[in-house]
Coordinates of C-alpha atoms and ligand atoms in Angstrom, one line a residue:
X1 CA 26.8 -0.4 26.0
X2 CA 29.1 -2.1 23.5
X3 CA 32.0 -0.1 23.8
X4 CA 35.8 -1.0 25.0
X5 CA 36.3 0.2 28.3
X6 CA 39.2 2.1 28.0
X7 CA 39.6 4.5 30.9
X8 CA 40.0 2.2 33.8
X9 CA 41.6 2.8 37.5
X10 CA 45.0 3.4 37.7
X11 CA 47.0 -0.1 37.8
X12 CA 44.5 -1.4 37.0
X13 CA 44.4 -4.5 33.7
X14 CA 40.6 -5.2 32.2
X15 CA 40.1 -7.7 29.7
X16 CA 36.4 -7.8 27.6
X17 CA 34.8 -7.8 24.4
X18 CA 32.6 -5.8 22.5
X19 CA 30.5 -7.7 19.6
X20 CA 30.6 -6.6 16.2
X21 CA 27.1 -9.0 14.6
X22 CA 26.2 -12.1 14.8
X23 CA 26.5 -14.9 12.0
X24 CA 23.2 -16.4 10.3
X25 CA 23.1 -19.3 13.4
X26 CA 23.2 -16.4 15.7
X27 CA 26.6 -16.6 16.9
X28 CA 28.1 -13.7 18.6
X29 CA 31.5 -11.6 16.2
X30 CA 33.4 -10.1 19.0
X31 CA 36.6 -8.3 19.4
X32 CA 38.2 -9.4 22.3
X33 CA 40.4 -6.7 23.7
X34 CA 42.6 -6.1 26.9
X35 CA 43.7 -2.5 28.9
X36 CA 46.4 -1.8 30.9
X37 CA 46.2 2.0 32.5
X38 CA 49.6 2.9 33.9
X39 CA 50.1 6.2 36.3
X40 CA 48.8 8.5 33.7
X41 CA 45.3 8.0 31.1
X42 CA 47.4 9.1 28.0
X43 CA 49.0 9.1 25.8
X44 CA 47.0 5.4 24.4
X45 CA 48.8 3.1 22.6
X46 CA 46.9 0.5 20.4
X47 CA 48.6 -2.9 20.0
X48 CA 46.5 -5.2 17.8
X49 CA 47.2 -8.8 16.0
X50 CA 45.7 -11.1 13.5
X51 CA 44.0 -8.8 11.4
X52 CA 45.2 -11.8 8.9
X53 CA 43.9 -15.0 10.7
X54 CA 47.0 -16.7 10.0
X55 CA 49.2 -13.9 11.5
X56 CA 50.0 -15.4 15.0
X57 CA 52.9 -14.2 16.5
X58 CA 51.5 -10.8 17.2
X59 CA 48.7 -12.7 19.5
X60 CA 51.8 -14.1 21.6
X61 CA 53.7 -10.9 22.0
X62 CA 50.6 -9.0 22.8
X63 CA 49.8 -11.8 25.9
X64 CA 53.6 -11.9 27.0
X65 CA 53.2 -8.2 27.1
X66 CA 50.4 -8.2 29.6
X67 CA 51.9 -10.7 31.6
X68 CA 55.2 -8.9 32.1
X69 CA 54.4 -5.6 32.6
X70 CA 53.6 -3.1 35.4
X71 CA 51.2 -0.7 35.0
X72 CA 52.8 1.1 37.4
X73 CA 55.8 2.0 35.4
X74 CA 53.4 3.3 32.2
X75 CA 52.7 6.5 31.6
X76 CA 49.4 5.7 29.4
X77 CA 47.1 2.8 28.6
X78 CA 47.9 0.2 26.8
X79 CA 45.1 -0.7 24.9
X80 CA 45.4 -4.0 23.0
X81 CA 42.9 -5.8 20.2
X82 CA 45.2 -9.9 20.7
X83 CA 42.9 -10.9 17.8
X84 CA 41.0 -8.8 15.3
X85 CA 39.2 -10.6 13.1
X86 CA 38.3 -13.7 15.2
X87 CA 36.5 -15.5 11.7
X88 CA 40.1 -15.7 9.9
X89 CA 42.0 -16.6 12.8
X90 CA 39.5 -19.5 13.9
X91 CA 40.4 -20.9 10.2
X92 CA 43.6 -20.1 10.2
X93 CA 43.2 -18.0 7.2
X94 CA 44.6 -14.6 5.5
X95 CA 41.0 -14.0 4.8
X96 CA 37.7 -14.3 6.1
X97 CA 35.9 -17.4 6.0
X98 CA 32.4 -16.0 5.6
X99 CA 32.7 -13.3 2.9
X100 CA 36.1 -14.1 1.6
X101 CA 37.3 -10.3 2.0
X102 CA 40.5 -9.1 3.4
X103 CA 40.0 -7.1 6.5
X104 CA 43.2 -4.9 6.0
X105 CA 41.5 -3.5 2.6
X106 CA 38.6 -2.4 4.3
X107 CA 38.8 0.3 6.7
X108 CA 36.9 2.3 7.6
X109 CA 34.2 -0.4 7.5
X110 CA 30.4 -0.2 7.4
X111 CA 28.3 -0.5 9.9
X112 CA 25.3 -2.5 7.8
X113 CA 27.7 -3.9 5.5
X114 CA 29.5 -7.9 5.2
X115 CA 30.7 -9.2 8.5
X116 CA 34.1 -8.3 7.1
X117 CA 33.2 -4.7 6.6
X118 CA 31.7 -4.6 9.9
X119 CA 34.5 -5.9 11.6
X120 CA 36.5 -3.3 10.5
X121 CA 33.7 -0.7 11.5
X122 CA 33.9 -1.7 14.5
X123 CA 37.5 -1.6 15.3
X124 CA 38.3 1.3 13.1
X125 CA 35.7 3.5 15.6
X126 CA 35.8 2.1 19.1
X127 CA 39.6 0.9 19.1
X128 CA 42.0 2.9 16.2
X129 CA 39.9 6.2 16.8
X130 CA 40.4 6.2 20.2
X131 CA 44.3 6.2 20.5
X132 CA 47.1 8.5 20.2
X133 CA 49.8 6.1 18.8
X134 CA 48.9 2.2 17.2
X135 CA 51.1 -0.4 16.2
X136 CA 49.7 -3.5 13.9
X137 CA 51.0 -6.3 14.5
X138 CA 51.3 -8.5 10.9
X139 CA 54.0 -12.1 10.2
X140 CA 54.8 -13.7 7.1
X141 CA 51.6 -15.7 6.0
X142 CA 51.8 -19.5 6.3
X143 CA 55.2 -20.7 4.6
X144 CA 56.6 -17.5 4.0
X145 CA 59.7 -15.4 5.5
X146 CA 59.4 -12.2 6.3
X147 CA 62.4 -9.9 7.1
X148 CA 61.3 -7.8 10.3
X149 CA 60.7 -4.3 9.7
X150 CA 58.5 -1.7 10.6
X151 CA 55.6 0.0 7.4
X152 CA 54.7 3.9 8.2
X153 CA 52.8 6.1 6.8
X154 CA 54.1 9.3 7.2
X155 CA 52.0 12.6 7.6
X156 CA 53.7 16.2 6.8
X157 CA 52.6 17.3 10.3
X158 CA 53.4 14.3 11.8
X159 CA 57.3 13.4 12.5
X160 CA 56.9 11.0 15.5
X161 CA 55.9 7.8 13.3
X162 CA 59.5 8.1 11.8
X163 CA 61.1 8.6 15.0
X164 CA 59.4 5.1 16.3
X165 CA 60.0 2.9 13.2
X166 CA 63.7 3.8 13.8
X167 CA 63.4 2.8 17.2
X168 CA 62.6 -1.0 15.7
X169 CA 64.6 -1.1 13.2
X170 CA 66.9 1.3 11.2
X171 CA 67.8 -0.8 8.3
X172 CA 64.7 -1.8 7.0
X173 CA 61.7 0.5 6.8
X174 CA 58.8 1.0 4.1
X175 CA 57.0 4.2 4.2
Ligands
LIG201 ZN1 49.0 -9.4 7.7

């Protein structure tokens, strides 16, 4: 079965992969992901990081994360993607290597399409679909500043995305 395992014991931290295809050489594409299930199942939170490969400090604050908390004072799961596209990160680039697409313009994916697309496939379905809340962790790219703030999308039936990106910052927010 290639799918995250998500709903763990309570306490309890799992750390795995699920592959998304393989390369022409037969290497594996994975998305390596971690859980954390506190006292209750839900709600899920995703945390993920380098969907640009050469978007870093969300991998750091996503492993400083898991090291400092207790799952015994959450009341969810943490679910966490530290790297998503593993291709881009391993060249330390905005964009994949192999296809040259950008994995933030491509969701939902496709299941038979570039490794890019599939990437996104993948993640999009066995990791966004599966959580109540998800925060995306992106950094200025190589050489560049970026001022700190929090992007939503808000829905009309959907207030508690506003409520959070105020939590993070109040003076800058694009929506
Ligand atoms: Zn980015």
């Amino acid at each position: 079965m290639n799918e995250p395992k998500i709903n763990i014991g309570v306490g309890e931290i799992h750390r795995g992969k699920i592959e998304c295809t393989e390369l022409e050489d037969g290497t594996p594409v994975i998305l390596p992901y971690f859980v954390m299930r506190g006292v209750r199942r839900r709600p899920i939170l995703l945390l993920n990081a380098a969907l640009h490969g050469d978007e870093l400090n969300g991998i750091e604050v996503i492993t400083r994360l898991f090291e400092k908390l207790n799952p015994m004072k959450l009341h969810g799961t943490l679910l966490a993607v530290p790297v998503v596209n593993t291709l881009a990160f391993r060249a330390r680039s905005r964009v994949d290597p192999v296809d040259g697409k950008n994995l933030n313009r491509l969701f939902p994916g496709k299941k038979e399409g570039t490794v890019t697309e599939r990437i996104a496939y993948h993640f999009f379905h066995k990791f966004v679909k599966k959580a109540d809340f998800g925060i995306d962790l992106h950094t200025g790219m190589k050489g560049h500043l970026l001022v700190p703030h929090p992007r939503i999308r808000v829905l009309p039936d959907f207030s508690p995305s506003l409520e959070h990106a105020r939590a993070l910052n109040r003076n800058h927010l694009l929506s």
